[in-house]
Short mmCIF file of C-alpha atoms in Angstrom, two decimals:
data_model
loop_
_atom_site.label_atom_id
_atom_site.label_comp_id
_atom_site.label_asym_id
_atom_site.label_seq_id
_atom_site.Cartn_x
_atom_site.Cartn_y
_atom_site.Cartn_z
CA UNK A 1 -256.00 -0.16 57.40
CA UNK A 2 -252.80 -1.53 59.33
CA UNK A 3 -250.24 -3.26 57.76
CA UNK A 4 -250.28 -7.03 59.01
CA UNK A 5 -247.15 -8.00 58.01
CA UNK A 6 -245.38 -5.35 59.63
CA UNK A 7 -247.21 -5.37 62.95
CA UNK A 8 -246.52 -9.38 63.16
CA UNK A 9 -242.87 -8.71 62.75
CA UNK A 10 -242.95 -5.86 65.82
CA UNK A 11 -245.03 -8.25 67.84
CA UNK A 12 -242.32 -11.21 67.32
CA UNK A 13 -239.71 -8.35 68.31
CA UNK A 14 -241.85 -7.46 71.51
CA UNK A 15 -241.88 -11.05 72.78
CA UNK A 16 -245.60 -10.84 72.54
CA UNK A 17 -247.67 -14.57 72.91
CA UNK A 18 -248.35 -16.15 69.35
CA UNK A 19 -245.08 -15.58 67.62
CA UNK A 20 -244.96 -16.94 63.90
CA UNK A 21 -248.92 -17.65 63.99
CA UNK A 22 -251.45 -15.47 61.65
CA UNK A 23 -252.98 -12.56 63.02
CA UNK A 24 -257.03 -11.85 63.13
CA UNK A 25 -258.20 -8.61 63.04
CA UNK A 26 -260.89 -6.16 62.77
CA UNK A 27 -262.03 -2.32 62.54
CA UNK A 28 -263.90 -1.90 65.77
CA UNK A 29 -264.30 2.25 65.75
CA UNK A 30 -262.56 4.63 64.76
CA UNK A 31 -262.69 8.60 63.61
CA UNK A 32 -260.51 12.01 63.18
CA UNK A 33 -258.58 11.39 66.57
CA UNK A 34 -258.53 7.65 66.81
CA UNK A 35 -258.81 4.40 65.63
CA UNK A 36 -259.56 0.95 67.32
CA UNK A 37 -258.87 -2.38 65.82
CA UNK A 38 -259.46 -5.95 67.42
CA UNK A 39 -256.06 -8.41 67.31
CA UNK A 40 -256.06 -11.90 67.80
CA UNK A 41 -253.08 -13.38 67.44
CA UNK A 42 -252.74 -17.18 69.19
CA UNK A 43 -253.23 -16.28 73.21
CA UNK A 44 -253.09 -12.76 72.39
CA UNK A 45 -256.58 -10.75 72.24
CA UNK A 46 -255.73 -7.21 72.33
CA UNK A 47 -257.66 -3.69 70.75
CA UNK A 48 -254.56 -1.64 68.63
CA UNK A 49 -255.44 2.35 69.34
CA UNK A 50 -253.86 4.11 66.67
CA UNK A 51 -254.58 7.41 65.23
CA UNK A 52 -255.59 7.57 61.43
CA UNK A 53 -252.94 9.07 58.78
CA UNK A 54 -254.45 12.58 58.90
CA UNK A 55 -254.04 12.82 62.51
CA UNK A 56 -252.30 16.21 63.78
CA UNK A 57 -248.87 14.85 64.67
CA UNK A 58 -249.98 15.89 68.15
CA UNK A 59 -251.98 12.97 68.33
CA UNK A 60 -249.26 10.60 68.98
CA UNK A 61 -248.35 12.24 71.32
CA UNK A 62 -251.98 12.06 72.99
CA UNK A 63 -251.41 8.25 72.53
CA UNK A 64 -248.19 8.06 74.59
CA UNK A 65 -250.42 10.42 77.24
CA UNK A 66 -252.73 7.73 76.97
CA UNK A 67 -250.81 4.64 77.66
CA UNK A 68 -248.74 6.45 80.40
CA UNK A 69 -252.51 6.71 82.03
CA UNK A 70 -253.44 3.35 81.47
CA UNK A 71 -249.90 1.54 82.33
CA UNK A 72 -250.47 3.26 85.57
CA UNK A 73 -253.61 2.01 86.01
CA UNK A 74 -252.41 -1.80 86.05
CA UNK A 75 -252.11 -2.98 89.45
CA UNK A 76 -254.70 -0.86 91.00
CA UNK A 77 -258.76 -1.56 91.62
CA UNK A 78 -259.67 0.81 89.09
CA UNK A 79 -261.43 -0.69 86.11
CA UNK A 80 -259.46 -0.10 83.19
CA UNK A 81 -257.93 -2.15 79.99
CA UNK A 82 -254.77 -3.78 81.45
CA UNK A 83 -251.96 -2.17 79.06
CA UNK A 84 -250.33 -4.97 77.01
CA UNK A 85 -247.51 -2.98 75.16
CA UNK A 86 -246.36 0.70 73.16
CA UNK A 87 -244.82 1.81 70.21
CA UNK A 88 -243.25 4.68 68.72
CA UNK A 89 -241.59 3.86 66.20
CA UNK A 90 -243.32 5.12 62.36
CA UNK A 91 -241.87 2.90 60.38
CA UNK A 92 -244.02 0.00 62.13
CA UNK A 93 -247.43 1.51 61.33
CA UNK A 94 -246.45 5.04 60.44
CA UNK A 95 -247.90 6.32 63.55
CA UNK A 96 -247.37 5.89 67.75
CA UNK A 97 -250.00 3.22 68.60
CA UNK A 98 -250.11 0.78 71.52
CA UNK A 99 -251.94 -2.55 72.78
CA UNK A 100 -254.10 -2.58 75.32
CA UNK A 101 -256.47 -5.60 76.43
CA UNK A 102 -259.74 -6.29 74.61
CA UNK A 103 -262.87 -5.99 77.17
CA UNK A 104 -265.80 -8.58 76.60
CA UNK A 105 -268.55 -5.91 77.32
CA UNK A 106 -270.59 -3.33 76.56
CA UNK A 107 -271.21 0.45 75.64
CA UNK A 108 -274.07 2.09 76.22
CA UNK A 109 -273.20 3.62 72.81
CA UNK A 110 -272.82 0.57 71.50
CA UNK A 111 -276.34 -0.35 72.29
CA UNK A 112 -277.88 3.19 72.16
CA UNK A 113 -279.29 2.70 75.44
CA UNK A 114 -278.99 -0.31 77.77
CA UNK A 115 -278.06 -3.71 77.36
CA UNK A 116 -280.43 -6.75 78.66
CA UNK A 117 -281.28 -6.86 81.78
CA UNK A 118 -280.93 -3.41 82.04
CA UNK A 119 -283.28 -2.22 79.49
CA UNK A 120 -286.60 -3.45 81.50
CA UNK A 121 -285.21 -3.86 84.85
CA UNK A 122 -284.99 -1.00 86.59
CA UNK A 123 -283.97 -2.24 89.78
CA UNK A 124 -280.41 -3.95 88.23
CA UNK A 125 -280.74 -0.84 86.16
CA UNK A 126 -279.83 1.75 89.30
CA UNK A 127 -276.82 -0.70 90.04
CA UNK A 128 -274.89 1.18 86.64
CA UNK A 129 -275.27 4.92 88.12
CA UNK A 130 -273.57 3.48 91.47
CA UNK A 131 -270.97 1.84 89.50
CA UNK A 132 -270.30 4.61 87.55
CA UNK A 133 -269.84 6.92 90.74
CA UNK A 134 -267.58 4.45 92.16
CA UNK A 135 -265.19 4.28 89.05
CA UNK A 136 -264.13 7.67 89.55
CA UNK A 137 -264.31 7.91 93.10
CA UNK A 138 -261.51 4.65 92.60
CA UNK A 139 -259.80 6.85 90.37
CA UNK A 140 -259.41 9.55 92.79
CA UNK A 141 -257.44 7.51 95.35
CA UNK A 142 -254.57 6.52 92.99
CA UNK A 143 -251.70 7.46 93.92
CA UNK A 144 -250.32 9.60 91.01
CA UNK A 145 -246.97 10.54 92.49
CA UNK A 146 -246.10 6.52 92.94
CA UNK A 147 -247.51 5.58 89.99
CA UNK A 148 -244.95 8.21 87.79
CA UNK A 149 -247.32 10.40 86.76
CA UNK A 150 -246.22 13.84 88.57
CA UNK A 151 -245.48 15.71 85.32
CA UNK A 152 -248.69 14.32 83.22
CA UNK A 153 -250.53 17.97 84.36
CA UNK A 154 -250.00 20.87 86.56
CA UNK A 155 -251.85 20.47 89.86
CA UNK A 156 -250.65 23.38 91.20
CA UNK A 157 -253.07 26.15 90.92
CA UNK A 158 -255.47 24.13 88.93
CA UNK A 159 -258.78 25.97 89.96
CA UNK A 160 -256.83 29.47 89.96
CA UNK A 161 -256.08 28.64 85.81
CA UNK A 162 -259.08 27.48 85.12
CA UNK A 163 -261.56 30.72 83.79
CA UNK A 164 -258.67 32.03 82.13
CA UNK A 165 -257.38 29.07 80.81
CA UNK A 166 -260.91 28.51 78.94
CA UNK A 167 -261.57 32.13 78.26
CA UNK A 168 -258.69 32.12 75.89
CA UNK A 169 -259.78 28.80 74.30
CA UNK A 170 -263.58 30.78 73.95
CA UNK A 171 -261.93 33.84 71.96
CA UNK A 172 -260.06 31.41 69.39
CA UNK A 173 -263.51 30.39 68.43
CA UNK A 174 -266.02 33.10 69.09
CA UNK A 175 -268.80 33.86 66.76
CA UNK A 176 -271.09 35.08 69.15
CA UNK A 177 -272.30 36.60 72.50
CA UNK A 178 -272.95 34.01 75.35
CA UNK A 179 -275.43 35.39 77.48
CA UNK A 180 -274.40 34.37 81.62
CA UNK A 181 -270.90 33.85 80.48
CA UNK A 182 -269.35 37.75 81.95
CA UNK A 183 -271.18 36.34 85.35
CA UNK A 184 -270.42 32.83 85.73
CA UNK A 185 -266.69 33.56 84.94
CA UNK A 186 -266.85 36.40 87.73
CA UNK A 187 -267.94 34.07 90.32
CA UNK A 188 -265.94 31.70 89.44
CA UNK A 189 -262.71 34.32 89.78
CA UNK A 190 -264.35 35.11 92.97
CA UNK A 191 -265.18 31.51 94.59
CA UNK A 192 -263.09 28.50 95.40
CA UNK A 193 -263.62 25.01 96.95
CA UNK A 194 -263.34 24.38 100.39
CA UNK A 195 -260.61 21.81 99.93
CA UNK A 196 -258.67 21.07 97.19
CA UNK A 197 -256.79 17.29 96.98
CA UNK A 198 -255.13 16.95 93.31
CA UNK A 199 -255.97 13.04 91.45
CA UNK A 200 -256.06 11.55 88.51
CA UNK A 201 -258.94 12.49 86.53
CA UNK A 202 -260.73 11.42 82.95
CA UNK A 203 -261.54 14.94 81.71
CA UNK A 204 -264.43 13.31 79.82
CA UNK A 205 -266.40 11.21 82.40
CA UNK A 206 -269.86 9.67 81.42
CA UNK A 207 -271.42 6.81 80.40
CA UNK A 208 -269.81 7.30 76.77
CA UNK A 209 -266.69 7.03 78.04
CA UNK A 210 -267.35 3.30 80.04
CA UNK A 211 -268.06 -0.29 79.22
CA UNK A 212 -269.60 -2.63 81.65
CA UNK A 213 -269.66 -6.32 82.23
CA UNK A 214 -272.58 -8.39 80.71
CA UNK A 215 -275.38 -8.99 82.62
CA UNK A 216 -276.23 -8.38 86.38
CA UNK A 217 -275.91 -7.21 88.22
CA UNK A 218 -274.01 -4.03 87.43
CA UNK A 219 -270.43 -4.38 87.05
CA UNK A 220 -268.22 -1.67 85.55
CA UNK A 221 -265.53 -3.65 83.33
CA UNK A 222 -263.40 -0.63 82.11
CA UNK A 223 -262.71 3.11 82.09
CA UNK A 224 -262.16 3.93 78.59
CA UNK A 225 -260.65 7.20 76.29
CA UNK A 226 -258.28 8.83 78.39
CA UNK A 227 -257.77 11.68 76.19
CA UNK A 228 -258.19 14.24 78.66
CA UNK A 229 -256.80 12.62 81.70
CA UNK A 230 -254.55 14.57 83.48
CA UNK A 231 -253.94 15.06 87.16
CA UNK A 232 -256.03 17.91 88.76
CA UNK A 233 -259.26 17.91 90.87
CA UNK A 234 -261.36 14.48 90.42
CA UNK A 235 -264.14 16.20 91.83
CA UNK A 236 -264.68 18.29 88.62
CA UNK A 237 -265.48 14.10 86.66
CA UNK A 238 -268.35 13.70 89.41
CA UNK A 239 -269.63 17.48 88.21
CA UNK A 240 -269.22 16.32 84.83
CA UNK A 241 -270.51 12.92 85.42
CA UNK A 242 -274.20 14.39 86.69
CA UNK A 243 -274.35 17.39 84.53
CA UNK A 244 -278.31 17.07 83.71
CA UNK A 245 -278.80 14.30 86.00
CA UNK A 246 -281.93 14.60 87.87
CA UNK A 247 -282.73 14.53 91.41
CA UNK A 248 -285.96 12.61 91.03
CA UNK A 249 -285.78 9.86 87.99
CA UNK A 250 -289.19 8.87 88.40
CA UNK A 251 -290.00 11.86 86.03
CA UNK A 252 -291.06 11.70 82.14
CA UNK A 253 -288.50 14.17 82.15
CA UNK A 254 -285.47 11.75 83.64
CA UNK A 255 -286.03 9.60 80.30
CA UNK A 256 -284.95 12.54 78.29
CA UNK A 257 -282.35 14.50 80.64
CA UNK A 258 -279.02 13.12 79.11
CA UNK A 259 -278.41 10.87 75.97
CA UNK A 260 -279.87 7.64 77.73
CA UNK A 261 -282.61 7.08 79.51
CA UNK A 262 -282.47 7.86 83.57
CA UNK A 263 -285.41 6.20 84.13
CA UNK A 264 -285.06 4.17 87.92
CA UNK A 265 -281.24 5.36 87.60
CA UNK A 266 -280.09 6.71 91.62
CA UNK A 267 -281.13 10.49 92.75
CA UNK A 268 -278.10 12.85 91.71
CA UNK A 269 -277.37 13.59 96.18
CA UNK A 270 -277.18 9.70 95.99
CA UNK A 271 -274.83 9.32 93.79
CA UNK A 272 -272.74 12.21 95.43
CA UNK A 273 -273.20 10.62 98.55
CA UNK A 274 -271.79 7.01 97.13
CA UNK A 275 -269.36 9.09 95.30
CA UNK A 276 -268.13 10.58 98.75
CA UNK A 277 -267.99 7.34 100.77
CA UNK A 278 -265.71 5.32 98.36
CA UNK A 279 -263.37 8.40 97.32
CA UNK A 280 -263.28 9.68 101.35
CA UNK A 281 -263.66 13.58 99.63
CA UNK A 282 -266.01 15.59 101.19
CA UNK A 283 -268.68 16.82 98.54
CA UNK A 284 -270.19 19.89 100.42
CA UNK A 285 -268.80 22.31 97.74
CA UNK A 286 -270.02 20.66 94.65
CA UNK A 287 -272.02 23.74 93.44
CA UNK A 288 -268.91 25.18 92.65
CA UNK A 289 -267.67 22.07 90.51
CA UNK A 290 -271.32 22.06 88.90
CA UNK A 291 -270.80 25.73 88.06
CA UNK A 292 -267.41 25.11 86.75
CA UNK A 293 -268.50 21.61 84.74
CA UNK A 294 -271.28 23.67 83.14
CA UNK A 295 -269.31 26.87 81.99
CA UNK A 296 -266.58 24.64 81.05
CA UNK A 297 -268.66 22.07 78.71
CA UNK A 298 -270.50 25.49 77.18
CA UNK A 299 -267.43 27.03 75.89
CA UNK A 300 -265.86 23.00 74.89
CA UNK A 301 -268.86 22.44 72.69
CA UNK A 302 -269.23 26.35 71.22
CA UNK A 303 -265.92 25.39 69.29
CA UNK A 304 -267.75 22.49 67.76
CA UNK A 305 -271.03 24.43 67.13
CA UNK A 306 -268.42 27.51 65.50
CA UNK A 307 -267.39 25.00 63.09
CA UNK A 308 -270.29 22.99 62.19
CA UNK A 309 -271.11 23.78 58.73
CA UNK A 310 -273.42 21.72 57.35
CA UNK A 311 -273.15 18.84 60.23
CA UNK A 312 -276.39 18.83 62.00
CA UNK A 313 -275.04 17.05 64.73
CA UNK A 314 -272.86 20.15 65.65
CA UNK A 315 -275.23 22.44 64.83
CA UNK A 316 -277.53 21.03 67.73
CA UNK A 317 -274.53 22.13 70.18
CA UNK A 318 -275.53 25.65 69.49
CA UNK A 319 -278.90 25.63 71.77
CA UNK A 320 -277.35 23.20 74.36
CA UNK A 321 -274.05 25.72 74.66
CA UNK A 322 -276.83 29.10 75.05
CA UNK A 323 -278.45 26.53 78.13
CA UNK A 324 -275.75 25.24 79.57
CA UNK A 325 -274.22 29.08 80.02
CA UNK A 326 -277.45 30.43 81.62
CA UNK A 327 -277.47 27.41 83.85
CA UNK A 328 -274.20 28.09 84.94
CA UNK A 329 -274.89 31.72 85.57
CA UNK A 330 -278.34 31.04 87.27
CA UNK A 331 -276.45 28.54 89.86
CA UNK A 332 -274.24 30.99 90.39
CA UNK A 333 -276.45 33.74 91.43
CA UNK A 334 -278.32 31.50 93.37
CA UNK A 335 -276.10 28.94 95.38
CA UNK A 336 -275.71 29.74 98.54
CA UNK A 337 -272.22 28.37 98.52
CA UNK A 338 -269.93 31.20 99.76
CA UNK A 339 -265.96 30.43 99.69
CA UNK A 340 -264.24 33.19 99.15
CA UNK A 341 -261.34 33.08 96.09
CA UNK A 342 -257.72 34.67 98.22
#
């Protein structure tokens, strides 16, 4: 829990709207990294991210990386919560934490699925895989070197970094043999895009990671958990983005493809296509980002399946990690994209 008395007085320091009045608030979501609480304070409506005590003390760090993302973000047509204010200081609330506005609208984690209309209408339903396509295509196009953020990653040489990068992170947590990892790394040492334009990017884009407006049609009200934002190639989110996605969601098969339901959702070259058109990238390479976003994700949730224990939830990784590496190698022997790595 926060301490009220001591976040009112650091609000009345800030300048914040509602000075001297009583503050509301509320656990909205929370768990080992982060926690979310609603504030309403007078004219102020705000969510408080904060991470919990037992937090690494990296974490706060994370935060700052966070708001620096977000802060950015204000002032540009990329949906996002409009950062409100930050704080470092411990002795406030023991941790760094900052205010960012509270967006009236929904999850599809929240719901499990899809809000009204979206659940039976699969016509407005479609409208939410464009909008998600366009939110990072929007991201792509902000200019990171105005906005400050030329030392939040290392651009330079992304793509060249990246098998050995996560081949380290693999042998921290081995426990096993993944079968097509030896020959989707190899290609991947031996292949590069055909262009290369460094962004912003999420790190973690999907339809976990957004909230949309109420109702339709489709509206996409904010970007959310920029944990692993960082500028590099925004073309990797779209790979992410459509990892599973279906060309054809008229299938039985579409309903069951990702952790919602597909069903009447855009073809995958659609959504490329859309994604293309609003970012002005050209998306004739993106079997190489689909290889990468594949290997990548395998080895990301292997470390979650190595230390699962007892919790069944991470002990499903361990099938999806085996797939996701012989999907990566399979692409890989069979693309027929052919850019050379120098």
């Amino acid at each position: 829990m926060i301490d009220v008395e001591r976040l009112a007085n650091w609000l009345d320091q800030s300048g914040l709207p509602g000075k001297g009045e009583p503050i509301e608030h509320r656990y909205v979501s929370g768990g080992a990294q982060n926690e979310i609480y609603e504030i309403r304070r007078g004219d102020l409506h705000c969510a408080l991210r904060i991470p919990p005590p037992t937090a690494p003390a990296a974490r706060d760090e994370g935060i700052l990386r966070e708001w620096r993302i977000i802060e950015a973000l204000n002032g540009t047509d990329v949906p996002h919560t409009e950062a409100v204010a930050v704080c470092t200081d411990p002795a406030v609330l023991g941790r760094t934490f900052y205010l960012m506005e509270f967006v009236d609208g929904w999850s599809p984690m929240g719901v499990r699925g899809w809000a009204a209309p979206f659940d039976t209408d699969l016509s407005a339903r479609a409208g939410l895989g464009y909008r998600l396509a366009e939110g990072i295509a929007l991201l792509s196009k902000v200019d990171w070197r105005a906005k400050g953020l030329h030392d939040l990653g290392r651009p330079d040489g992304f793509h060249e970094r990246q098998v050995d990068r996560w081949t380290r992170y693999l042998d921290r947590v081995k426990g096993r043999e993944l079968p097509g990892f030896d020959e989707a790394s190899a290609w991947l040492r031996a292949h590069k895009p055909l262009d290369y334009v460094p962004g912003l990017m999420h790190g973690d884009y999907q339809f976990a990671n957004v909230m949309f407006r109420h109702g339709a049609p489709a509206r996409l009200a904010a970007i959310v958990d920029w944990e692993m934002g960082t500028v590099g190639d925004p073309k990797l989110d779209l790979a992410w983005m459509l990892r599973g996605w279906p060309e054809d969601t008229s299938t039985p098969e579409a309903a069951t493809a990702l952790y919602v339901d597909l069903t009447g959702m855009p073809a995958r070259t659609e959504l490329i296509r859309h994604y293309a058109s609003v970012s002005g990238r050209q998306v004739d390479d993106m079997d190489y980002y689909d290889v990468l976003a594949q290997w990548k994700l395998a080895i990301v949730l292997e470390q979650g399946f190595q230390r699962a224990g007892d919790n069944e939830k991470l002990r499903a990784f361990g099938p999806m990690v085996l797939d996701l590496m012989r999907s990566a190698a399979e692409l890989a022997e069979t693309t027929g994209y052919g850019v050379a790595a120098p």
